[in-house]
CSV table of C-alpha atoms in Angstrom, one decimal:
chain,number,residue,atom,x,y,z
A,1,UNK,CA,-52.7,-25.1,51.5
A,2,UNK,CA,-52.6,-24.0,47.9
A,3,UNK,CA,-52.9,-20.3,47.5
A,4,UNK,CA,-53.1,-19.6,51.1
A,5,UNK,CA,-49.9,-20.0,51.9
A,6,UNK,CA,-47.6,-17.4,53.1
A,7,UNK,CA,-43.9,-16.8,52.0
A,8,UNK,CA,-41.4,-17.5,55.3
A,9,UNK,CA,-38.1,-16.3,55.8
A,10,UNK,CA,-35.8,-19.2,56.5
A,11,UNK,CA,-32.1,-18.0,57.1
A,12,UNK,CA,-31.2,-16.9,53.7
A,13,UNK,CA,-33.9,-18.6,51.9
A,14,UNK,CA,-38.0,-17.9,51.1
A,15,UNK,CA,-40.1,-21.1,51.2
A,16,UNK,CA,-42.5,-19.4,48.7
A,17,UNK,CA,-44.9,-22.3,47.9
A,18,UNK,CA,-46.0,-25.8,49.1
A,19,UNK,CA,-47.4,-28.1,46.5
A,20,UNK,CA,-50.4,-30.9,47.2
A,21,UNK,CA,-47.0,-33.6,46.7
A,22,UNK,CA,-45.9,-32.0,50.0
A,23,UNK,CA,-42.5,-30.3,47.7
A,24,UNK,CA,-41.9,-26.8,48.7
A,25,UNK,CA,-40.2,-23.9,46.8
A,26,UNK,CA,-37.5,-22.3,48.2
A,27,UNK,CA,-35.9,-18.9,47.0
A,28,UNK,CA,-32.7,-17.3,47.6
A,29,UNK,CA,-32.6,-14.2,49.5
A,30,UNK,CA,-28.8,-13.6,49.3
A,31,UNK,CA,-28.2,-9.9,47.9
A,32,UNK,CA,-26.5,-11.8,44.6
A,33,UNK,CA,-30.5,-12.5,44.1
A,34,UNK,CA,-31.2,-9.1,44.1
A,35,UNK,CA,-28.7,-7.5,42.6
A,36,UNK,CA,-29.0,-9.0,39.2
A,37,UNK,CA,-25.3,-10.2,40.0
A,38,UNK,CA,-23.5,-6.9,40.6
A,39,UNK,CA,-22.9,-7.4,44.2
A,40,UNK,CA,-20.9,-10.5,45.8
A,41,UNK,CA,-21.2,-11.3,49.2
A,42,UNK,CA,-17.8,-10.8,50.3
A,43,UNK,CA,-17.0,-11.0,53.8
A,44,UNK,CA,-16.6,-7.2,53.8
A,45,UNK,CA,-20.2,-6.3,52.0
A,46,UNK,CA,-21.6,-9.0,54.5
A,47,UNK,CA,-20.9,-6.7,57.7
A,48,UNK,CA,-22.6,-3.7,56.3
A,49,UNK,CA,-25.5,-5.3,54.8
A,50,UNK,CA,-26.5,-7.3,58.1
A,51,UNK,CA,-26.0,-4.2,59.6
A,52,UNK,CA,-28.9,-2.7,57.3
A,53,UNK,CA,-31.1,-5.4,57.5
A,54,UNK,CA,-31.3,-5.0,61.2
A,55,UNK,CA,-31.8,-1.3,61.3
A,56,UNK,CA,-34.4,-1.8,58.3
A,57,UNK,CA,-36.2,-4.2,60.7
A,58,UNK,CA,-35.9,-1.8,63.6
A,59,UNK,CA,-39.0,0.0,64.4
A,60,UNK,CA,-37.5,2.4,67.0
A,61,UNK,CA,-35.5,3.7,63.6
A,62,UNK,CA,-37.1,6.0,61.1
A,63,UNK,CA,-33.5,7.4,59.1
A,64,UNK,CA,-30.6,5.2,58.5
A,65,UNK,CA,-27.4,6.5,57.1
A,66,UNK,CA,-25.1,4.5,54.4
A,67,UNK,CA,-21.6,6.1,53.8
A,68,UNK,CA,-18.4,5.2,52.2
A,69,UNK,CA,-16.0,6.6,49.6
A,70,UNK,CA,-17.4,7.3,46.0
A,71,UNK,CA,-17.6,3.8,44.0
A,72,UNK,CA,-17.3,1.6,47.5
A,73,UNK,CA,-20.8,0.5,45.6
A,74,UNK,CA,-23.3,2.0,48.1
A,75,UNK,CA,-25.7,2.8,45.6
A,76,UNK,CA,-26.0,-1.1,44.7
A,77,UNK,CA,-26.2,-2.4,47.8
A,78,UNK,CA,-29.2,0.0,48.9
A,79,UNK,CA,-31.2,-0.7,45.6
A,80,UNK,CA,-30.0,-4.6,46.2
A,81,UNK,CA,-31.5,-4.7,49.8
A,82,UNK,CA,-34.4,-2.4,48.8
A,83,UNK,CA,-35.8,-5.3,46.6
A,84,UNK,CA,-35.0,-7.8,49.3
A,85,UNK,CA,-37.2,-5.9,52.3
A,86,UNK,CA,-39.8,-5.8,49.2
A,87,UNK,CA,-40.0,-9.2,48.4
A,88,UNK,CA,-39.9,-10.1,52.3
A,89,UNK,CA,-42.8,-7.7,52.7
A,90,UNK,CA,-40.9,-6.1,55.3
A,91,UNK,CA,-41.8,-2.9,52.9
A,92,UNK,CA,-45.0,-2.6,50.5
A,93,UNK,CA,-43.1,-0.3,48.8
A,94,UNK,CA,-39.4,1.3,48.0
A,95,UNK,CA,-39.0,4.5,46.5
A,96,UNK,CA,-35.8,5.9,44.8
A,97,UNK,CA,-34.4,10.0,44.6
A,98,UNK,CA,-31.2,11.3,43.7
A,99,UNK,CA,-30.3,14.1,46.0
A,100,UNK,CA,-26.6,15.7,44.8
A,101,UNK,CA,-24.7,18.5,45.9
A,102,UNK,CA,-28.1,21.1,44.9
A,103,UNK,CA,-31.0,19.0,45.7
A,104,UNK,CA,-33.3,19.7,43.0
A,105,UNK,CA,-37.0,19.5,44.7
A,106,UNK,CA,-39.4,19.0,42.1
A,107,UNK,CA,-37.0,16.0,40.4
A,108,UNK,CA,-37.1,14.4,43.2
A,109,UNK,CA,-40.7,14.7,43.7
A,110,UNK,CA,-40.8,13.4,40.0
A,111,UNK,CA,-38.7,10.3,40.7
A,112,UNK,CA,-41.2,9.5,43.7
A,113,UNK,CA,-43.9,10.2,42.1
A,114,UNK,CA,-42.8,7.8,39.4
A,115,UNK,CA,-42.8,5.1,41.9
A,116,UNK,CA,-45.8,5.6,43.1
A,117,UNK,CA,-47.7,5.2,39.7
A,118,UNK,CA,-49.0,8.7,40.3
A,119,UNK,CA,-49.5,12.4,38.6
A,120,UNK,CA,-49.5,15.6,40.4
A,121,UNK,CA,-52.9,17.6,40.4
A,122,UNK,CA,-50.6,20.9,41.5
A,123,UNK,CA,-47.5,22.8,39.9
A,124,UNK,CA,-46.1,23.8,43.1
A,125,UNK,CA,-43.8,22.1,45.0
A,126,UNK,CA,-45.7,22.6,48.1
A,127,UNK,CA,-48.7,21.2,45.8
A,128,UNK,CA,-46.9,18.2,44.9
A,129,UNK,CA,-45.5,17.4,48.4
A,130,UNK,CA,-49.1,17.6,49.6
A,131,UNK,CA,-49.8,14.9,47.2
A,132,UNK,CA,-47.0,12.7,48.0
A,133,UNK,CA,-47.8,12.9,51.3
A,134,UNK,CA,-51.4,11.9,50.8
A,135,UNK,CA,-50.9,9.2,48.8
A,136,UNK,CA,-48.3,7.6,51.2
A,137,UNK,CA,-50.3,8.3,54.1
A,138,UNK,CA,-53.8,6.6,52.1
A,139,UNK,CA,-51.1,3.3,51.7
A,140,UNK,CA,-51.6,2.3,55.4
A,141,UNK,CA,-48.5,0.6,54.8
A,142,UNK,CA,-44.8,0.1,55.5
A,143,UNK,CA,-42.8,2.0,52.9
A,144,UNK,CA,-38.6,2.6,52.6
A,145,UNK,CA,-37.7,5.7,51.0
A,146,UNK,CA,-34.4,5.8,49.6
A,147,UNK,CA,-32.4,8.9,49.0
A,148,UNK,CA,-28.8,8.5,46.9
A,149,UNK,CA,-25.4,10.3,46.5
A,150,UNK,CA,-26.9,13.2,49.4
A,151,UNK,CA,-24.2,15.7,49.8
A,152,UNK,CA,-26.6,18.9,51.2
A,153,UNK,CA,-28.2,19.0,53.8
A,154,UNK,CA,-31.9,18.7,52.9
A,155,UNK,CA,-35.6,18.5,54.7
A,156,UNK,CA,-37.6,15.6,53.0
A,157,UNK,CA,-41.0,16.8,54.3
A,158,UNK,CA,-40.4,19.5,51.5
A,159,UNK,CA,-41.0,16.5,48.9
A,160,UNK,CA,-43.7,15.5,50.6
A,161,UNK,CA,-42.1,12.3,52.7
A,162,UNK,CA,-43.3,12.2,56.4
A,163,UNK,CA,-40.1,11.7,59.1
A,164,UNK,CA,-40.1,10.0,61.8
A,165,UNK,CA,-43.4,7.8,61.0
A,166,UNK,CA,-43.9,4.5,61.6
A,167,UNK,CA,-44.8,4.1,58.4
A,168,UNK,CA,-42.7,5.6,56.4
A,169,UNK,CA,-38.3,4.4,56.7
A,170,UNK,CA,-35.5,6.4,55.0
A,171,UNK,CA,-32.5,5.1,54.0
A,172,UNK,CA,-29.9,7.9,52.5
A,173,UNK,CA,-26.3,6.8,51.0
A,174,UNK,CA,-23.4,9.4,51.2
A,175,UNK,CA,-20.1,9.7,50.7
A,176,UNK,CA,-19.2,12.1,53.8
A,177,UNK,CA,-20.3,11.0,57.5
A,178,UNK,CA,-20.8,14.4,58.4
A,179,UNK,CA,-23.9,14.4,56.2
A,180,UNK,CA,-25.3,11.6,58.5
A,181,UNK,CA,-25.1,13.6,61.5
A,182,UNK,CA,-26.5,16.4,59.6
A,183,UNK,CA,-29.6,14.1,58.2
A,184,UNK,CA,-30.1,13.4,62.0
A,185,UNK,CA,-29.8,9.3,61.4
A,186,UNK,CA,-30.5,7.6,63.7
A,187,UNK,CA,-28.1,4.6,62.5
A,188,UNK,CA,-25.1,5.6,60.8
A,189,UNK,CA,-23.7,2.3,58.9
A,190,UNK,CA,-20.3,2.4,57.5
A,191,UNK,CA,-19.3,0.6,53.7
A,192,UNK,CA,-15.4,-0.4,53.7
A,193,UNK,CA,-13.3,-1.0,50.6
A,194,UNK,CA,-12.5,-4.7,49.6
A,195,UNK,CA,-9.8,-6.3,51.1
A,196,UNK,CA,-6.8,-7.1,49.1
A,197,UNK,CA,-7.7,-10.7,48.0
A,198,UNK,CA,-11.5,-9.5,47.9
A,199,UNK,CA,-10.3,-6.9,45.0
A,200,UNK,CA,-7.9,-9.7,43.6
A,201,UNK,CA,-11.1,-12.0,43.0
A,202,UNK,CA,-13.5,-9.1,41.9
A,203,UNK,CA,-10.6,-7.9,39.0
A,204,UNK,CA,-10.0,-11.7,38.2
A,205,UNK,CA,-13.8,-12.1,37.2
A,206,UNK,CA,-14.2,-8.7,35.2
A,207,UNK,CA,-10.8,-8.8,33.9
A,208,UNK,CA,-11.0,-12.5,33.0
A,209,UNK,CA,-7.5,-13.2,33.2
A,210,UNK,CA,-7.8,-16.7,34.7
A,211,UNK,CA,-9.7,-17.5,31.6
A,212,UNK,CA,-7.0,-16.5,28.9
A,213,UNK,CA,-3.9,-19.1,28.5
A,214,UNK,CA,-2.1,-16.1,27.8
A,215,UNK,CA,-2.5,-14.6,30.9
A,216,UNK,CA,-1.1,-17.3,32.8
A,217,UNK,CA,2.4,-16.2,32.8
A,218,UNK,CA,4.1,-14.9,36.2
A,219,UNK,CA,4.8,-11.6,35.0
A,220,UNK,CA,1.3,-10.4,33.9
A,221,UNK,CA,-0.5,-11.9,36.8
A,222,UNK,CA,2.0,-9.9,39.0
A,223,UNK,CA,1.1,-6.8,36.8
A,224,UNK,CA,-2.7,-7.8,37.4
A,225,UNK,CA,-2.3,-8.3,41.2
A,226,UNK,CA,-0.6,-4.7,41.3
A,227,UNK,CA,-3.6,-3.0,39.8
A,228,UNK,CA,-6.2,-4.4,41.3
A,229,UNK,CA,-4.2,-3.3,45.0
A,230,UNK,CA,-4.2,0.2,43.1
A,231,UNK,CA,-7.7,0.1,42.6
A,232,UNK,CA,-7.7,0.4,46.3
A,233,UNK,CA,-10.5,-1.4,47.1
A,234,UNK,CA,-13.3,1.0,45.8
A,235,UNK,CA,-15.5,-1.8,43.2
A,236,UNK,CA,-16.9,0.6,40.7
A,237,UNK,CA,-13.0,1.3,40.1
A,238,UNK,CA,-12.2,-2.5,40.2
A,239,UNK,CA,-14.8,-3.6,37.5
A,240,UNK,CA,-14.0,0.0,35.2
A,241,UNK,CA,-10.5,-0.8,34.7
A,242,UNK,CA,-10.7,-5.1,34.5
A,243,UNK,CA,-13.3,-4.8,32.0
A,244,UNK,CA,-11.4,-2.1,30.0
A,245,UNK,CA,-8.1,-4.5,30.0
A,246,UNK,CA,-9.8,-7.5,29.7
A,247,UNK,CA,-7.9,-9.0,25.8
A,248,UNK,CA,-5.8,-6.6,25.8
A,249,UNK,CA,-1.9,-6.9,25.3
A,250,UNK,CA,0.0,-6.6,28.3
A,251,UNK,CA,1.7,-3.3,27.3
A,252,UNK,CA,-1.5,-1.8,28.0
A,253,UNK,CA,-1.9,-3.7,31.6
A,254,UNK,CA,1.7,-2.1,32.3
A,255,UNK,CA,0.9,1.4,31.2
A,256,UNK,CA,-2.7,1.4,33.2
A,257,UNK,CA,-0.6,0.0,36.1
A,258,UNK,CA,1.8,3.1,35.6
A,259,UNK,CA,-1.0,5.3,35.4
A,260,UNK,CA,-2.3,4.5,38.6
A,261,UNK,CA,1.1,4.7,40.4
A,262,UNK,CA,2.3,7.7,39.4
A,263,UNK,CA,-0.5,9.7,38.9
A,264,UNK,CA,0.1,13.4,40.0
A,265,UNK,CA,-2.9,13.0,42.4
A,266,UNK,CA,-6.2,11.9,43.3
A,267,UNK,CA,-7.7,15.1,45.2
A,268,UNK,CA,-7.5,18.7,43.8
A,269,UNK,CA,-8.1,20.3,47.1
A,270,UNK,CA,-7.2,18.4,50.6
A,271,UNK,CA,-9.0,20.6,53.9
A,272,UNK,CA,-7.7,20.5,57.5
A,273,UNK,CA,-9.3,22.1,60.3
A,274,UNK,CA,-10.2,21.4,63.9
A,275,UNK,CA,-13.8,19.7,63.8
A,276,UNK,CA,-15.0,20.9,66.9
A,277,UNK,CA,-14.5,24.4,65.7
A,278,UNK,CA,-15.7,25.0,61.9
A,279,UNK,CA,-16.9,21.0,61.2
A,280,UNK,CA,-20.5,21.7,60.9
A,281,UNK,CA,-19.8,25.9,59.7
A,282,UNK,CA,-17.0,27.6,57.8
A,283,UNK,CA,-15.1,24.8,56.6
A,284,UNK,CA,-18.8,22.3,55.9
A,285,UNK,CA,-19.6,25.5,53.7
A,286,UNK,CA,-16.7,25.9,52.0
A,287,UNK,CA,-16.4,21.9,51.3
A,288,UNK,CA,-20.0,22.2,49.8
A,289,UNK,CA,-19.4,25.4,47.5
A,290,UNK,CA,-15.9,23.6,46.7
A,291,UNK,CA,-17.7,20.4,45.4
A,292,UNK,CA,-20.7,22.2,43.9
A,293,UNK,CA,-17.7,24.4,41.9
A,294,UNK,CA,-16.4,20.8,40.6
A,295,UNK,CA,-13.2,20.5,42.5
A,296,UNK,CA,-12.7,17.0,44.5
A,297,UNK,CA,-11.9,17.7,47.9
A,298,UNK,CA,-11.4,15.8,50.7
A,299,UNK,CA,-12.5,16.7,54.0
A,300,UNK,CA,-12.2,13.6,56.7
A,301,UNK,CA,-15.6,12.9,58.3
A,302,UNK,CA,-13.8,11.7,61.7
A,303,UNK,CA,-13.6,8.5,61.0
A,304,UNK,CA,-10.0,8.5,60.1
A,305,UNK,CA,-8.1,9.4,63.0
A,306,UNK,CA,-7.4,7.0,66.0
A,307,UNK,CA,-5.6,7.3,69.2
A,308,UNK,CA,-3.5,10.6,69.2
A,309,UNK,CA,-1.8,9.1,65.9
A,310,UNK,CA,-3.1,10.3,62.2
A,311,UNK,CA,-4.1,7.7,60.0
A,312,UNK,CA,-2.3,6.4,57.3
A,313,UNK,CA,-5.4,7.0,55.1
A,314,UNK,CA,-5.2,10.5,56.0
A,315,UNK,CA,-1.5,11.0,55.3
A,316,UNK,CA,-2.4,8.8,52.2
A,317,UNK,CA,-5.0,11.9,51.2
A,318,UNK,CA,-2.5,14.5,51.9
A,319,UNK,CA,0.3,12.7,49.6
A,320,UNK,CA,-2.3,13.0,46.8
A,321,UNK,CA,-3.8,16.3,46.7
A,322,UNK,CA,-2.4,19.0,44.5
A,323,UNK,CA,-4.0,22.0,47.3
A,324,UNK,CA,-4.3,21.9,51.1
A,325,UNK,CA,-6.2,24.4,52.3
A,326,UNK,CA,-5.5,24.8,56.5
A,327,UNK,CA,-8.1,26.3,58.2
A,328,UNK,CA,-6.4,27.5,61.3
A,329,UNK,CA,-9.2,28.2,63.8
A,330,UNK,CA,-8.6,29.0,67.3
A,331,UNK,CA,-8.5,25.7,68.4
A,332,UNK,CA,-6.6,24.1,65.5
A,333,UNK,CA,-3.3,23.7,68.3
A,334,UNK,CA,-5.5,21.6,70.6
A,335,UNK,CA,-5.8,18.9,68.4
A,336,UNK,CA,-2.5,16.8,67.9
A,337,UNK,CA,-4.2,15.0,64.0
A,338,UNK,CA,-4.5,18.9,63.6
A,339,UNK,CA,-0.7,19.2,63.9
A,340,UNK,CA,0.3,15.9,62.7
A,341,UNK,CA,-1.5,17.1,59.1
A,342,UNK,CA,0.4,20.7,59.3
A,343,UNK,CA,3.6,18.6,59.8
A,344,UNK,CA,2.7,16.4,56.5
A,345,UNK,CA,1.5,19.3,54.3
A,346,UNK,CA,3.9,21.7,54.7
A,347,UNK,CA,6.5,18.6,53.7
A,348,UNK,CA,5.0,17.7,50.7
A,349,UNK,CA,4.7,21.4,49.7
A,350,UNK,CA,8.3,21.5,50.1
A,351,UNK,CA,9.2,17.2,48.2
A,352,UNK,CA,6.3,17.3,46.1
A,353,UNK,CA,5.6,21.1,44.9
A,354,UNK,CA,2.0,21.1,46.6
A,355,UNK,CA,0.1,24.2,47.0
A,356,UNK,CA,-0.6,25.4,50.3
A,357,UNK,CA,-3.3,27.8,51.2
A,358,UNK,CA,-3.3,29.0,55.3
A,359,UNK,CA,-7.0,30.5,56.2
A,360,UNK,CA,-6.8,32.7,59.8
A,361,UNK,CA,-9.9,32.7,60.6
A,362,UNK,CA,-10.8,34.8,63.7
A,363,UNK,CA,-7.1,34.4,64.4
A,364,UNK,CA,-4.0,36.8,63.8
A,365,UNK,CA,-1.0,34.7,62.3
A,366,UNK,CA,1.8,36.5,64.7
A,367,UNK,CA,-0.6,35.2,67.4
A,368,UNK,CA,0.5,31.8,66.0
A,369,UNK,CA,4.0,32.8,65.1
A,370,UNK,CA,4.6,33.4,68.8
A,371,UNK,CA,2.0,31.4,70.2
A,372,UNK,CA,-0.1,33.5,72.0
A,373,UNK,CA,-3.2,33.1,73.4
A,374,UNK,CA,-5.1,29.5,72.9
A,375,UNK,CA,-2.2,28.3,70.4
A,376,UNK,CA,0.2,29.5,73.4
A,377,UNK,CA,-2.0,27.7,76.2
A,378,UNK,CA,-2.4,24.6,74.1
A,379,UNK,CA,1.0,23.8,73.0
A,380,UNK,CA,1.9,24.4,76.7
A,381,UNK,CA,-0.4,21.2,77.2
A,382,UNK,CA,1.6,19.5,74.6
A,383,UNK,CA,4.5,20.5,75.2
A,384,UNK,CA,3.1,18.7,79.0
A,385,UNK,CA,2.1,15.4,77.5
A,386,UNK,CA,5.0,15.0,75.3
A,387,UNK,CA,8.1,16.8,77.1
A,388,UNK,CA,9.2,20.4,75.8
A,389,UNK,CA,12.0,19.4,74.3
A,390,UNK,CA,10.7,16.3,72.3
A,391,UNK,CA,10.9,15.8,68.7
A,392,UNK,CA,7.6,15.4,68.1
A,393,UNK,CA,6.8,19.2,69.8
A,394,UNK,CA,9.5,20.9,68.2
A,395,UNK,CA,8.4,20.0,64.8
A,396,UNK,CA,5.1,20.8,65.8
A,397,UNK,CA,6.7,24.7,66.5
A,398,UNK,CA,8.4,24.9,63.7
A,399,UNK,CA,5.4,24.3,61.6
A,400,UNK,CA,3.2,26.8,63.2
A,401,UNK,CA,6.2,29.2,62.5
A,402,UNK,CA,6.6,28.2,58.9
A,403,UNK,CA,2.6,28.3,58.0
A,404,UNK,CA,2.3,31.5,59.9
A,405,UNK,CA,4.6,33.3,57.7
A,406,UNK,CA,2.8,32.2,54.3
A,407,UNK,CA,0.7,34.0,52.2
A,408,UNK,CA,-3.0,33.3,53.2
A,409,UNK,CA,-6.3,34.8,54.0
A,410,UNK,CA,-7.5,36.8,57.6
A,411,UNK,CA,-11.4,36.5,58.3
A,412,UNK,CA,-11.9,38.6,61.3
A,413,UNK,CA,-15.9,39.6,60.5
A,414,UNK,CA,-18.5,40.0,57.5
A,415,UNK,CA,-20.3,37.5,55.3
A,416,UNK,CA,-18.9,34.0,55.5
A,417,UNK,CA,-20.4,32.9,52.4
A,418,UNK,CA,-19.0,36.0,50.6
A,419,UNK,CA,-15.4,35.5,52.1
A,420,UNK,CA,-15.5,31.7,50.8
A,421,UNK,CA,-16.7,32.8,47.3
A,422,UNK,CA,-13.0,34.3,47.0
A,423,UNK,CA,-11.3,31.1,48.1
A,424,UNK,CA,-13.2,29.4,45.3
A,425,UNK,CA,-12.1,32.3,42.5
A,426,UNK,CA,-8.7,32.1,43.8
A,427,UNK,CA,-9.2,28.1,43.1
A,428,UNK,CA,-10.6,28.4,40.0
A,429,UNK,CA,-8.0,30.9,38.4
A,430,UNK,CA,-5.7,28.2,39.9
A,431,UNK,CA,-7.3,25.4,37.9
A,432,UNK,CA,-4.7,24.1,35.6
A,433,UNK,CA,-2.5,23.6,37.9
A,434,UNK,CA,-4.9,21.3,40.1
A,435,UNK,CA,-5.2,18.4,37.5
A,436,UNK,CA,-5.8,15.1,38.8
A,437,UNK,CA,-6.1,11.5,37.7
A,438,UNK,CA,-9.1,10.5,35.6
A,439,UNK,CA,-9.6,6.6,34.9
């Protein structure tokens, strides 16, 4: 039996070895084995990662997509289950790229390259991608490619990684959704936040606070509860700001705490726009040159919204962004979210001093100011639904009046790129006045 004996997957365990006694050897294959101890299995992280296992497993599913908000601790859990499938043979090998917002072709090729113990014959980066793709393909094995922090759309036959193969299995992590759909995955896997009590136990351990006498006292564990539910369940965040507390005086706890309530905001630049009409063109493009220009922006990748209600995560966004940029398209009025955000914007330019920035594109604004045309059709079929004379409606009106009367931009026809290379100079003269929250 001795060295012929193949590892089996019990459960959550490896029997990796029987010995002549008849005693076996059993390993762990619980993430926390994988990870080197940065990721705990927490009833949250448990959903996802099963998830991934089984579209890992899945032959019938070549790209798999991993997204969540930035430090939600994607990046570690896709390294974490890359070793796993390795050391279940599941994969022969796992390779690792950074993408970005500019995908930079040859340094990812490099970083491939670099797991594959190999050195390119050829300068170009049609060269090298022949080579990558040789190599791979000379393997005759299964082999997970994984792609991190994507946030352009990119082709990854141009580094030399065959799609849709039965060898070959990409995994990408992201923070926007829309760069999912965009990738063409074929499984689209969603990371949550911790829940409360999850954070609570995550900022205990980094923090260390149960392990200090001093910290025992009511008032600084109620500080310490209040800034681990400010943390908002993202980890990275979590284990930044325990282990930068953790011994100091509770003055400091209070002012962090502070910090983190009352910051000004958390997003320079918050868009809204109908999806269905400038998702996946105008407004995509303008999030990407907005990012790739340094600002932090939010634009919801449709997970947010519910019913005919708008999230309180996206009202949360709103309340802390410094710009909103509203993209009204022609069928911005259709969409009730659409109108719920206009609603919520244009009151917190009015309590909290935001800036608000109204794009017409391929609309006039007295067409909205009197609702004409598809605003006039659509709020018909509100007004419909919810009675003409309804709250809800009227604010609705009134908003459309209000933003149709601000200063904004008209595009009618011409370059897109070059119109939204103005919105970003506009933004960047503006900069000062967009600071946010750094922890």
């Amino acid at each position: 039996m001795v060295g012929k004996f193949r590892s089996k997957w019990i459960g959550p365990f490896v029997v990796t070895n029987v010995f002549p006694s008849g005693a076996i050897e059993i390993k762990s294959t619980a993430l926390e084995y994988f990870s080197s101890g940065n990721i705990v299995c927490f009833n949250s992280r448990e959903k996802a990662s099963e998830q991934l296992f089984v579209a890992l497993k899945d032959d019938n599913c070549s790209m798999i997509g991993l997204y969540g908000r930035q430090g939600s601790g994607k990046t570690t859990l896709a390294k974490a289950m890359g070793e796993k499938v390795k050391y279940l043979k599941i994969f022969h090998e796992v390779l690792f790229a950074t993408v970005t917002q500019n995908p930079n072709i040859r340094i990812m090729q490099d970083e491939i390259a670099d797991s594959l113990n190999m050195k390119f014959d050829k300068n170009s980066e049609a060269g090298r991608a022949s080579r990558i793709l040789s190599t791979i393909e000379s393997m005759n094995c299964p082999i997970l490619v994984i792609f991190d922090d994507v946030r352009a759309k990119f082709d990854p036959k141009d580094l030399g990684i065959p799609c849709n193969s039965n060898r070959c299995k990409i995994l990408l992590t992201t923070c926007c959704r829309q760069y999912c759909d965009l990738m063409y995955c074929q499984r689209e896997i969603q990371l949550d936040p911790l829940s409360t009590e999850e954070a609570w136990f995550l900022f205990m351990k980094h923090s260390v606070i149960h392990e200090n006498n001093e910290y025992s006292s009511s008032d600084l564990s109620n500080v310490a509860r209040d800034i681990a539910f400010e943390c908002e369940g993202l980890p990275r965040t979590i284990i930044d700001v325990g282990s930068t507390l953790r011994n100091k005086p509770i003055v400091e706890w209070k002012t962090t705490l502070d910090s983190l309530k009352h910051s000004m905001a958390k997003w320079q630049i918050f868009l809204s726009f109908r999806g269905e009409d400038t998702r996946y063109s105008f407004t995509g493009f303008l999030y990407q040159v907005l990012c790739q220009g340094g600002f932090k922006t939010f634009m919801d990748d449709g997970g947010l919204q519910t019913g005919d209600q708008i999230s309180p995560s996206l009202l949360n966004a709103i309340e802390a962004s410094r710009l909103s940029i509203i993209v009204l398209s022609e069928n911005y009025v259709n969409s009730s979210w659409c109108l719920e955000e206009l609603v919520k914007i244009l009151e917190c330019m009015k309590l909290k001093n935001q800036l608000v920035w109204p794009i017409f594109y391929k609309v006039e604004p007295s067409d909205i100011r009197h609702l004409r045309k598809h605003y006039g059709k659509d709020m018909a079929h509100h007004e419909n639904n919810f009675g003409i004379n309804s709250e809800r409606v009227q604010k609705w009106k009134s908003a459309l009046f209000e933003v149709s009367n601000l200063s904004g931009k008209t595009y009618t026809i011409g370059y897109e790129y070059e119109f939204i290379q103005k919105i970003v100079e506009d933004a960047n003269r503006i900069k000062s006045r967009l600071q946010i929250r750094s922890i």
